[in-house]
PDB file of C-alpha atoms and ligand atoms in Angstrom:
ATOM      1  CA  UNK A1034      -5.470  -3.958 -17.662  1.00 96.00           C
ATOM      2  CA  UNK A1035      -7.808  -2.266 -15.210  1.00 98.00           C
ATOM      3  CA  UNK A1036     -10.669  -4.500 -14.110  1.00 98.00           C
ATOM      4  CA  UNK A1037     -13.130  -1.596 -14.047  1.00 98.00           C
ATOM      5  CA  UNK A1038     -12.337  -0.703 -17.678  1.00 98.00           C
ATOM      6  CA  UNK A1039     -12.996  -4.076 -19.339  1.00 98.00           C
ATOM      7  CA  UNK A1040     -16.134  -6.141 -19.901  1.00 98.00           C
ATOM      8  CA  UNK A1041     -17.153  -9.215 -17.949  1.00 98.00           C
ATOM      9  CA  UNK A1042     -16.682 -11.226 -21.158  1.00 98.00           C
ATOM     10  CA  UNK A1043     -13.101  -9.987 -21.355  1.00 98.00           C
ATOM     11  CA  UNK A1044     -12.516 -11.121 -17.764  1.00 98.00           C
ATOM     12  CA  UNK A1045     -13.905 -14.568 -18.603  1.00 98.00           C
ATOM     13  CA  UNK A1046     -11.483 -14.739 -21.528  1.00 98.00           C
ATOM     14  CA  UNK A1047      -8.578 -13.569 -19.286  1.00 98.00           C
ATOM     15  CA  UNK A1048      -9.417 -16.332 -16.786  1.00 98.00           C
ATOM     16  CA  UNK A1049      -8.808 -18.964 -19.475  1.00 98.00           C
ATOM     17  CA  UNK A1050      -5.194 -17.684 -19.610  1.00 97.00           C
ATOM     18  CA  UNK A1051      -4.543 -16.589 -16.000  1.00 97.00           C
ATOM     19  CA  UNK A1052      -6.212 -16.922 -12.596  1.00 97.00           C
ATOM     20  CA  UNK A1053      -4.261 -14.043 -11.062  1.00 98.00           C
ATOM     21  CA  UNK A1054      -5.054 -10.413 -10.233  1.00 98.00           C
ATOM     22  CA  UNK A1055      -3.311  -7.535  -8.419  1.00 98.00           C
ATOM     23  CA  UNK A1056      -5.114  -5.345  -5.894  1.00 98.00           C
ATOM     24  CA  UNK A1057      -3.519  -2.018  -4.900  1.00 98.00           C
ATOM     25  CA  UNK A1058      -4.490  -0.861  -1.411  1.00 98.00           C
ATOM     26  CA  UNK A1059      -3.484   2.204   0.581  1.00 98.00           C
ATOM     27  CA  UNK A1060      -4.933   5.020   2.613  1.00 98.00           C
ATOM     28  CA  UNK A1061      -6.196   8.583   2.464  1.00 98.00           C
ATOM     29  CA  UNK A1062      -4.421  10.462   5.248  1.00 97.00           C
ATOM     30  CA  UNK A1063      -2.335  13.541   6.001  1.00 97.00           C
ATOM     31  CA  UNK A1064       1.224  13.336   4.665  1.00 97.00           C
ATOM     32  CA  UNK A1065       2.935  16.237   6.365  1.00 96.00           C
ATOM     33  CA  UNK A1066       3.456  19.752   5.009  1.00 96.00           C
ATOM     34  CA  UNK A1067       3.910  18.863   1.294  1.00 97.00           C
ATOM     35  CA  UNK A1068       2.631  15.294   0.736  1.00 98.00           C
ATOM     36  CA  UNK A1069      -0.669  14.606  -1.028  1.00 98.00           C
ATOM     37  CA  UNK A1070      -3.437  13.156   1.168  1.00 98.00           C
ATOM     38  CA  UNK A1071      -3.737  10.130  -1.123  1.00 98.00           C
ATOM     39  CA  UNK A1072       0.007   9.369  -1.243  1.00 98.00           C
ATOM     40  CA  UNK A1073      -0.275   5.808   0.098  1.00 98.00           C
ATOM     41  CA  UNK A1074      -2.927   4.602  -2.323  1.00 98.00           C
ATOM     42  CA  UNK A1075      -1.590   6.692  -5.223  1.00 98.00           C
ATOM     43  CA  UNK A1076       1.833   5.004  -4.914  1.00 98.00           C
ATOM     44  CA  UNK A1077       0.592   1.393  -4.825  1.00 98.00           C
ATOM     45  CA  UNK A1078      -1.889   2.194  -7.613  1.00 98.00           C
ATOM     46  CA  UNK A1079       0.755   3.794  -9.864  1.00 98.00           C
ATOM     47  CA  UNK A1080       3.087   0.803  -9.456  1.00 98.00           C
ATOM     48  CA  UNK A1081       0.343  -1.795  -9.957  1.00 98.00           C
ATOM     49  CA  UNK A1082      -1.197  -0.086 -12.996  1.00 98.00           C
ATOM     50  CA  UNK A1083       2.151   0.399 -14.756  1.00 98.00           C
ATOM     51  CA  UNK A1084       3.047  -3.239 -14.168  1.00 98.00           C
ATOM     52  CA  UNK A1085      -0.428  -4.408 -15.263  1.00 98.00           C
ATOM     53  CA  UNK A1086      -0.208  -2.414 -18.501  1.00 98.00           C
ATOM     54  CA  UNK A1087       3.284  -3.667 -19.298  1.00 98.00           C
ATOM     55  CA  UNK A1088       2.501  -7.330 -18.650  1.00 98.00           C
ATOM     56  CA  UNK A1089      -1.208  -7.689 -19.443  1.00 98.00           C
ATOM     57  CA  UNK A1090      -2.147  -8.413 -15.819  1.00 98.00           C
ATOM     58  CA  UNK A1091      -5.556  -7.462 -14.422  1.00 98.00           C
ATOM     59  CA  UNK A1092      -5.523  -4.820 -11.678  1.00 98.00           C
ATOM     60  CA  UNK A1093      -8.541  -4.494  -9.375  1.00 98.00           C
ATOM     61  CA  UNK A1094     -10.006  -1.104  -8.356  1.00 98.00           C
ATOM     62  CA  UNK A1095      -7.772   0.524  -5.729  1.00 98.00           C
ATOM     63  CA  UNK A1096      -8.810   0.445  -2.088  1.00 98.00           C
ATOM     64  CA  UNK A1097      -8.129   4.115  -1.373  1.00 98.00           C
ATOM     65  CA  UNK A1098      -9.052   4.289   2.336  1.00 98.00           C
ATOM     66  CA  UNK A1099      -7.433   2.226   5.090  1.00 97.00           C
ATOM     67  CA  UNK A1100      -6.721   2.064   8.824  1.00 96.00           C
ATOM     68  CA  UNK A1101      -5.625   5.636   9.531  1.00 95.00           C
ATOM     69  CA  UNK A1102      -7.353   6.578  12.797  1.00 95.00           C
ATOM     70  CA  UNK A1103      -4.095   7.968  14.251  1.00 92.00           C
ATOM     71  CA  UNK A1104      -4.046  10.679  11.539  1.00 95.00           C
ATOM     72  CA  UNK A1105      -7.549  11.974  12.294  1.00 95.00           C
ATOM     73  CA  UNK A1106      -6.062  14.970  14.102  1.00 95.00           C
ATOM     74  CA  UNK A1107      -5.359  16.360  10.600  1.00 96.00           C
ATOM     75  CA  UNK A1108      -8.102  17.461   8.160  1.00 97.00           C
ATOM     76  CA  UNK A1109      -8.594  15.432   4.996  1.00 97.00           C
ATOM     77  CA  UNK A1110      -7.878  12.089   6.634  1.00 97.00           C
ATOM     78  CA  UNK A1111     -10.466   9.351   6.118  1.00 98.00           C
ATOM     79  CA  UNK A1112     -10.218   6.205   8.251  1.00 97.00           C
ATOM     80  CA  UNK A1113     -11.710   2.724   8.307  1.00 97.00           C
ATOM     81  CA  UNK A1114     -11.733   0.995  11.667  1.00 96.00           C
ATOM     82  CA  UNK A1115      -9.854  -2.352  11.613  1.00 96.00           C
ATOM     83  CA  UNK A1116     -13.063  -4.417  11.633  1.00 97.00           C
ATOM     84  CA  UNK A1117     -14.419  -2.458   8.628  1.00 98.00           C
ATOM     85  CA  UNK A1118     -11.195  -2.959   6.687  1.00 98.00           C
ATOM     86  CA  UNK A1119     -11.225  -6.673   7.509  1.00 98.00           C
ATOM     87  CA  UNK A1120     -14.806  -6.957   6.234  1.00 98.00           C
ATOM     88  CA  UNK A1121     -13.926  -5.136   2.998  1.00 98.00           C
ATOM     89  CA  UNK A1122     -10.933  -7.441   2.427  1.00 98.00           C
ATOM     90  CA  UNK A1123     -12.988 -10.562   3.183  1.00 98.00           C
ATOM     91  CA  UNK A1124     -15.652  -9.599   0.653  1.00 98.00           C
ATOM     92  CA  UNK A1125     -13.028  -8.957  -2.023  1.00 98.00           C
ATOM     93  CA  UNK A1126     -11.507 -12.394  -1.372  1.00 98.00           C
ATOM     94  CA  UNK A1127     -14.896 -14.090  -1.605  1.00 97.00           C
ATOM     95  CA  UNK A1128     -15.888 -12.162  -4.747  1.00 98.00           C
ATOM     96  CA  UNK A1129     -12.675 -12.994  -6.555  1.00 98.00           C
ATOM     97  CA  UNK A1130     -12.706 -16.666  -5.569  1.00 97.00           C
ATOM     98  CA  UNK A1131     -16.388 -17.108  -6.444  1.00 96.00           C
ATOM     99  CA  UNK A1132     -15.849 -15.629  -9.912  1.00 97.00           C
ATOM    100  CA  UNK A1133     -12.876 -17.831 -10.748  1.00 97.00           C
ATOM    101  CA  UNK A1134      -9.668 -16.124  -9.532  1.00 98.00           C
ATOM    102  CA  UNK A1135      -7.124 -18.280  -7.682  1.00 97.00           C
ATOM    103  CA  UNK A1136      -4.191 -15.922  -7.003  1.00 98.00           C
ATOM    104  CA  UNK A1137      -4.636 -12.500  -5.381  1.00 98.00           C
ATOM    105  CA  UNK A1138      -1.564 -10.268  -5.025  1.00 98.00           C
ATOM    106  CA  UNK A1139      -2.259  -7.378  -2.653  1.00 98.00           C
ATOM    107  CA  UNK A1140       0.174  -4.472  -3.181  1.00 98.00           C
ATOM    108  CA  UNK A1141       0.000  -2.352  -0.058  1.00 98.00           C
ATOM    109  CA  UNK A1142       1.019   1.287   0.370  1.00 98.00           C
ATOM    110  CA  UNK A1143       0.202   1.894   4.063  1.00 97.00           C
ATOM    111  CA  UNK A1144       1.771   0.237   7.112  1.00 95.00           C
ATOM    112  CA  UNK A1145      -1.402   0.594   9.188  1.00 94.00           C
ATOM    113  CA  UNK A1146      -3.226  -1.788   6.838  1.00 97.00           C
ATOM    114  CA  UNK A1147      -0.928  -4.772   7.372  1.00 97.00           C
ATOM    115  CA  UNK A1148      -2.416  -6.039  10.643  1.00 96.00           C
ATOM    116  CA  UNK A1149      -6.082  -5.899   9.562  1.00 97.00           C
ATOM    117  CA  UNK A1150      -5.351  -7.394   6.109  1.00 98.00           C
ATOM    118  CA  UNK A1151      -3.386 -10.299   7.600  1.00 98.00           C
ATOM    119  CA  UNK A1152      -6.156 -10.895  10.128  1.00 98.00           C
ATOM    120  CA  UNK A1153      -8.833 -10.750   7.410  1.00 98.00           C
ATOM    121  CA  UNK A1154      -7.051 -13.379   5.322  1.00 98.00           C
ATOM    122  CA  UNK A1155      -6.516 -15.581   8.399  1.00 98.00           C
ATOM    123  CA  UNK A1156     -10.208 -15.183   9.288  1.00 97.00           C
ATOM    124  CA  UNK A1157     -11.213 -16.178   5.750  1.00 96.00           C
ATOM    125  CA  UNK A1158      -9.213 -19.404   5.821  1.00 95.00           C
ATOM    126  CA  UNK A1159     -10.091 -20.105   9.474  1.00 96.00           C
ATOM    127  CA  UNK A1160     -13.816 -19.952   8.807  1.00 94.00           C
ATOM    128  CA  UNK A1161     -13.453 -22.444   5.985  1.00 92.00           C
ATOM    129  CA  UNK A1162     -11.107 -24.824   7.798  1.00 93.00           C
ATOM    130  CA  UNK A1163     -13.100 -24.783  11.059  1.00 95.00           C
ATOM    131  CA  UNK A1164     -16.241 -25.688   9.136  1.00 93.00           C
ATOM    132  CA  UNK A1165     -14.469 -28.668   7.572  1.00 91.00           C
ATOM    133  CA  UNK A1166     -15.296 -27.288   4.127  1.00 86.00           C
ATOM    134  CA  UNK A1167     -12.385 -27.751   1.728  1.00 85.00           C
ATOM    135  CA  UNK A1168     -12.245 -25.841  -1.556  1.00 83.00           C
ATOM    136  CA  UNK A1169      -9.882 -27.689  -3.901  1.00 83.00           C
ATOM    137  CA  UNK A1170      -7.394 -25.269  -5.483  1.00 88.00           C
ATOM    138  CA  UNK A1171      -8.913 -22.302  -3.636  1.00 93.00           C
ATOM    139  CA  UNK A1172      -7.779 -18.680  -3.642  1.00 96.00           C
ATOM    140  CA  UNK A1173      -4.186 -18.013  -2.475  1.00 97.00           C
ATOM    141  CA  UNK A1174      -3.204 -14.525  -1.288  1.00 98.00           C
ATOM    142  CA  UNK A1175       0.156 -12.754  -1.202  1.00 98.00           C
ATOM    143  CA  UNK A1176       0.532  -9.413   0.645  1.00 98.00           C
ATOM    144  CA  UNK A1177       3.505  -7.123  -0.063  1.00 98.00           C
ATOM    145  CA  UNK A1178       4.341  -3.530   0.862  1.00 98.00           C
ATOM    146  CA  UNK A1179       5.814  -1.808  -2.210  1.00 98.00           C
ATOM    147  CA  UNK A1180       8.746  -0.385  -0.199  1.00 98.00           C
ATOM    148  CA  UNK A1181       9.802  -3.907   0.888  1.00 98.00           C
ATOM    149  CA  UNK A1182      10.300  -5.106  -2.707  1.00 98.00           C
ATOM    150  CA  UNK A1183      14.059  -5.773  -2.927  1.00 98.00           C
ATOM    151  CA  UNK A1184      15.421  -3.381  -5.590  1.00 98.00           C
ATOM    152  CA  UNK A1185      12.992  -0.660  -4.486  1.00 98.00           C
ATOM    153  CA  UNK A1186      14.027  -1.036  -0.842  1.00 98.00           C
ATOM    154  CA  UNK A1187      17.730  -0.858  -1.781  1.00 98.00           C
ATOM    155  CA  UNK A1188      17.175   2.256  -3.890  1.00 98.00           C
ATOM    156  CA  UNK A1189      15.254   4.200  -1.247  1.00 98.00           C
ATOM    157  CA  UNK A1190      17.924   3.403   1.364  1.00 97.00           C
ATOM    158  CA  UNK A1191      20.633   4.497  -1.070  1.00 98.00           C
ATOM    159  CA  UNK A1192      18.815   7.751  -1.880  1.00 98.00           C
ATOM    160  CA  UNK A1193      17.739   8.785   1.614  1.00 97.00           C
ATOM    161  CA  UNK A1194      19.334   6.622   4.334  1.00 95.00           C
ATOM    162  CA  UNK A1195      17.962   7.467   7.783  1.00 93.00           C
ATOM    163  CA  UNK A1196      16.119  10.504   6.343  1.00 94.00           C
ATOM    164  CA  UNK A1197      13.579   8.079   4.834  1.00 95.00           C
ATOM    165  CA  UNK A1198      11.903   7.858   8.260  1.00 92.00           C
ATOM    166  CA  UNK A1199       8.420   6.411   8.763  1.00 90.00           C
ATOM    167  CA  UNK A1200       5.732   8.766   7.507  1.00 93.00           C
ATOM    168  CA  UNK A1201       5.604  11.164   4.536  1.00 95.00           C
ATOM    169  CA  UNK A1202       8.826   9.488   3.425  1.00 97.00           C
ATOM    170  CA  UNK A1203      10.849  11.140   0.638  1.00 98.00           C
ATOM    171  CA  UNK A1204      10.510   7.952  -1.445  1.00 98.00           C
ATOM    172  CA  UNK A1205       6.700   8.022  -1.475  1.00 98.00           C
ATOM    173  CA  UNK A1206       6.660  11.792  -2.017  1.00 98.00           C
ATOM    174  CA  UNK A1207       9.049  11.326  -4.990  1.00 98.00           C
ATOM    175  CA  UNK A1208       6.782   8.678  -6.546  1.00 98.00           C
ATOM    176  CA  UNK A1209       3.817  11.074  -6.382  1.00 98.00           C
ATOM    177  CA  UNK A1210       5.979  13.809  -7.980  1.00 98.00           C
ATOM    178  CA  UNK A1211       6.700  11.443 -10.878  1.00 98.00           C
ATOM    179  CA  UNK A1212       3.153  10.117 -11.221  1.00 98.00           C
ATOM    180  CA  UNK A1213       1.192  13.327 -10.489  1.00 98.00           C
ATOM    181  CA  UNK A1214       3.372  16.254 -11.608  1.00 98.00           C
ATOM    182  CA  UNK A1215       0.309  18.481 -12.030  1.00 98.00           C
ATOM    183  CA  UNK A1216      -0.480  18.126  -8.315  1.00 98.00           C
ATOM    184  CA  UNK A1217       2.881  18.118  -6.555  1.00 98.00           C
ATOM    185  CA  UNK A1218       5.909  20.032  -7.783  1.00 96.00           C
ATOM    186  CA  UNK A1219       9.308  20.874  -6.320  1.00 97.00           C
ATOM    187  CA  UNK A1220       9.460  20.366  -2.537  1.00 96.00           C
ATOM    188  CA  UNK A1221      13.160  21.089  -1.977  1.00 95.00           C
ATOM    189  CA  UNK A1222      12.561  24.094   0.284  1.00 95.00           C
ATOM    190  CA  UNK A1223      10.696  21.924   2.830  1.00 94.00           C
ATOM    191  CA  UNK A1224      12.482  22.090   6.202  1.00 90.00           C
ATOM    192  CA  UNK A1225      13.827  18.979   7.921  1.00 91.00           C
ATOM    193  CA  UNK A1226      11.280  17.310  10.242  1.00 90.00           C
ATOM    194  CA  UNK A1227      11.352  18.044  13.972  1.00 86.00           C
ATOM    195  CA  UNK A1228      13.425  15.572  15.990  1.00 83.00           C
ATOM    196  CA  UNK A1229      11.665  13.277  18.441  1.00 73.00           C
ATOM    197  CA  UNK A1230      12.417  11.373  21.610  1.00 70.00           C
ATOM    198  CA  UNK A1231      12.637   7.615  21.799  1.00 65.00           C
ATOM    199  CA  UNK A1232       9.214   7.300  23.473  1.00 65.00           C
ATOM    200  CA  UNK A1233       7.495   9.089  20.600  1.00 67.00           C
ATOM    201  CA  UNK A1234       9.119   6.827  18.029  1.00 66.00           C
ATOM    202  CA  UNK A1235       8.296   3.700  20.050  1.00 59.00           C
ATOM    203  CA  UNK A1236       4.677   4.783  20.065  1.00 60.00           C
ATOM    204  CA  UNK A1237       4.653   5.161  16.324  1.00 61.00           C
ATOM    205  CA  UNK A1238       6.431   1.829  15.840  1.00 58.00           C
ATOM    206  CA  UNK A1239       3.495   0.177  17.565  1.00 56.00           C
ATOM    207  CA  UNK A1240       5.010  -0.775  20.910  1.00 52.00           C
ATOM    208  CA  UNK A1241       2.450   1.495  22.480  1.00 57.00           C
ATOM    209  CA  UNK A1242      -0.868   2.694  21.073  1.00 62.00           C
ATOM    210  CA  UNK A1243      -2.158   6.203  20.968  1.00 74.00           C
ATOM    211  CA  UNK A1244      -5.187   8.161  19.856  1.00 86.00           C
ATOM    212  CA  UNK A1245      -5.243  10.715  17.046  1.00 91.00           C
ATOM    213  CA  UNK A1246      -4.933  13.677  19.407  1.00 90.00           C
ATOM    214  CA  UNK A1247      -1.806  12.140  20.944  1.00 88.00           C
ATOM    215  CA  UNK A1248      -0.221  11.596  17.509  1.00 87.00           C
ATOM    216  CA  UNK A1249      -0.929  15.214  16.528  1.00 90.00           C
ATOM    217  CA  UNK A1250       0.613  16.448  19.791  1.00 89.00           C
ATOM    218  CA  UNK A1251       3.766  14.345  19.388  1.00 87.00           C
ATOM    219  CA  UNK A1252       4.169  14.892  15.621  1.00 89.00           C
ATOM    220  CA  UNK A1253       2.802  18.411  15.063  1.00 90.00           C
ATOM    221  CA  UNK A1254       3.777  18.705  11.375  1.00 92.00           C
ATOM    222  CA  UNK A1255       2.475  15.206  10.629  1.00 91.00           C
ATOM    223  CA  UNK A1256       5.821  13.618   9.741  1.00 91.00           C
ATOM    224  CA  UNK A1257       7.613  10.881  11.661  1.00 89.00           C
ATOM    225  CA  UNK A1258      11.331  11.735  11.129  1.00 88.00           C
ATOM    226  CA  UNK A1259      10.893  11.638   7.325  1.00 93.00           C
ATOM    227  CA  UNK A1260      12.663  14.427   5.430  1.00 94.00           C
ATOM    228  CA  UNK A1261      10.070  14.836   2.667  1.00 95.00           C
ATOM    229  CA  UNK A1262      12.032  17.769   1.187  1.00 95.00           C
ATOM    230  CA  UNK A1263      14.707  15.394  -0.157  1.00 96.00           C
ATOM    231  CA  UNK A1264      12.208  13.983  -2.672  1.00 96.00           C
ATOM    232  CA  UNK A1265      12.929  14.698  -6.355  1.00 98.00           C
ATOM    233  CA  UNK A1266      10.804  13.841  -9.352  1.00 98.00           C
ATOM    234  CA  UNK A1267      13.683  11.979 -11.025  1.00 98.00           C
ATOM    235  CA  UNK A1268      14.032   9.831  -7.877  1.00 98.00           C
ATOM    236  CA  UNK A1269      10.350   9.019  -8.274  1.00 98.00           C
ATOM    237  CA  UNK A1270      10.855   7.916 -11.879  1.00 98.00           C
ATOM    238  CA  UNK A1271      13.668   5.583 -10.775  1.00 98.00           C
ATOM    239  CA  UNK A1272      11.722   4.262  -7.777  1.00 98.00           C
ATOM    240  CA  UNK A1273       8.675   3.601  -9.979  1.00 98.00           C
ATOM    241  CA  UNK A1274      10.775   1.719 -12.529  1.00 98.00           C
ATOM    242  CA  UNK A1275      12.409  -0.362  -9.780  1.00 98.00           C
ATOM    243  CA  UNK A1276       9.078  -1.128  -8.130  1.00 98.00           C
ATOM    244  CA  UNK A1277       7.398  -2.121 -11.419  1.00 98.00           C
ATOM    245  CA  UNK A1278      10.260  -4.533 -12.208  1.00 98.00           C
ATOM    246  CA  UNK A1279      10.236  -5.889  -8.630  1.00 98.00           C
ATOM    247  CA  UNK A1280       6.478  -6.399  -8.755  1.00 98.00           C
ATOM    248  CA  UNK A1281       6.634  -8.169 -12.132  1.00 98.00           C
ATOM    249  CA  UNK A1282       9.233 -10.627 -10.791  1.00 98.00           C
ATOM    250  CA  UNK A1283       7.462 -11.247  -7.480  1.00 98.00           C
ATOM    251  CA  UNK A1284       4.078 -11.652  -9.175  1.00 98.00           C
ATOM    252  CA  UNK A1285       5.501 -14.186 -11.657  1.00 98.00           C
ATOM    253  CA  UNK A1286       7.039 -16.141  -8.755  1.00 98.00           C
ATOM    254  CA  UNK A1287       3.690 -16.034  -6.946  1.00 98.00           C
ATOM    255  CA  UNK A1288       1.812 -17.442  -9.947  1.00 97.00           C
ATOM    256  CA  UNK A1289       4.404 -20.173 -10.354  1.00 94.00           C
ATOM    257  CA  UNK A1290       4.233 -21.192  -6.669  1.00 87.00           C
ATOM    258  CA  UNK A1291       2.070 -23.956  -5.191  1.00 64.00           C
TER     259      UNK A1291
HETATM  260 ZN1   ZN B 983       2.494   7.216   3.322  1.00 57.78          ZN
END
């Protein structure tokens, strides 16, 4: 069930049965020579919407733009600064809690979002706790990256091993092939990514921080050791099925907790 496609009365009725909702978040950023710009938000959205349809769970409108400043050396990238992303997350938390939701499951599709989202949630609870204002049975948040879900993680490692890499990964490219076949077809003639030195990879892993121009200089084709050309549509079908099942199990555990 997509929140934007039902009435407010239907949401009120849903809240008598469940206080939970899923929110797919991602980014809109370059994904190397063959990946769609929207790959990160399209993947989390596809997984969340399939799970929501199968299990009658509400899914909030996708947050399609995230913290992607390091990809601004490539056209098509849109980026929110961390403070903007934190403000957007905080207002979603407040809106959902005020209107009766008590469990928010954030399904993330972009590594750069994790820090700001965690900080936004911590800020939300800190503001309340520091003011001494207690909300009985208030909103509880769970944040998961889709690729960390257990069966999905095992499958992508089995399919691609070290070729999965860090950006424009074959697993995310395969999911977009399965979900958007009219927009991305066969990519098997894509060459392997350039190899990189340890310093470049440390920078991308977040031990050092760099501007967009530096990223574009170090990773000229936009990929970070990910062999996107290994992606196949049938892999995407299997990864989607694994992720939907993983999400259903983790969401049920989340609702049952606390
Ligand atoms: Zn991505």
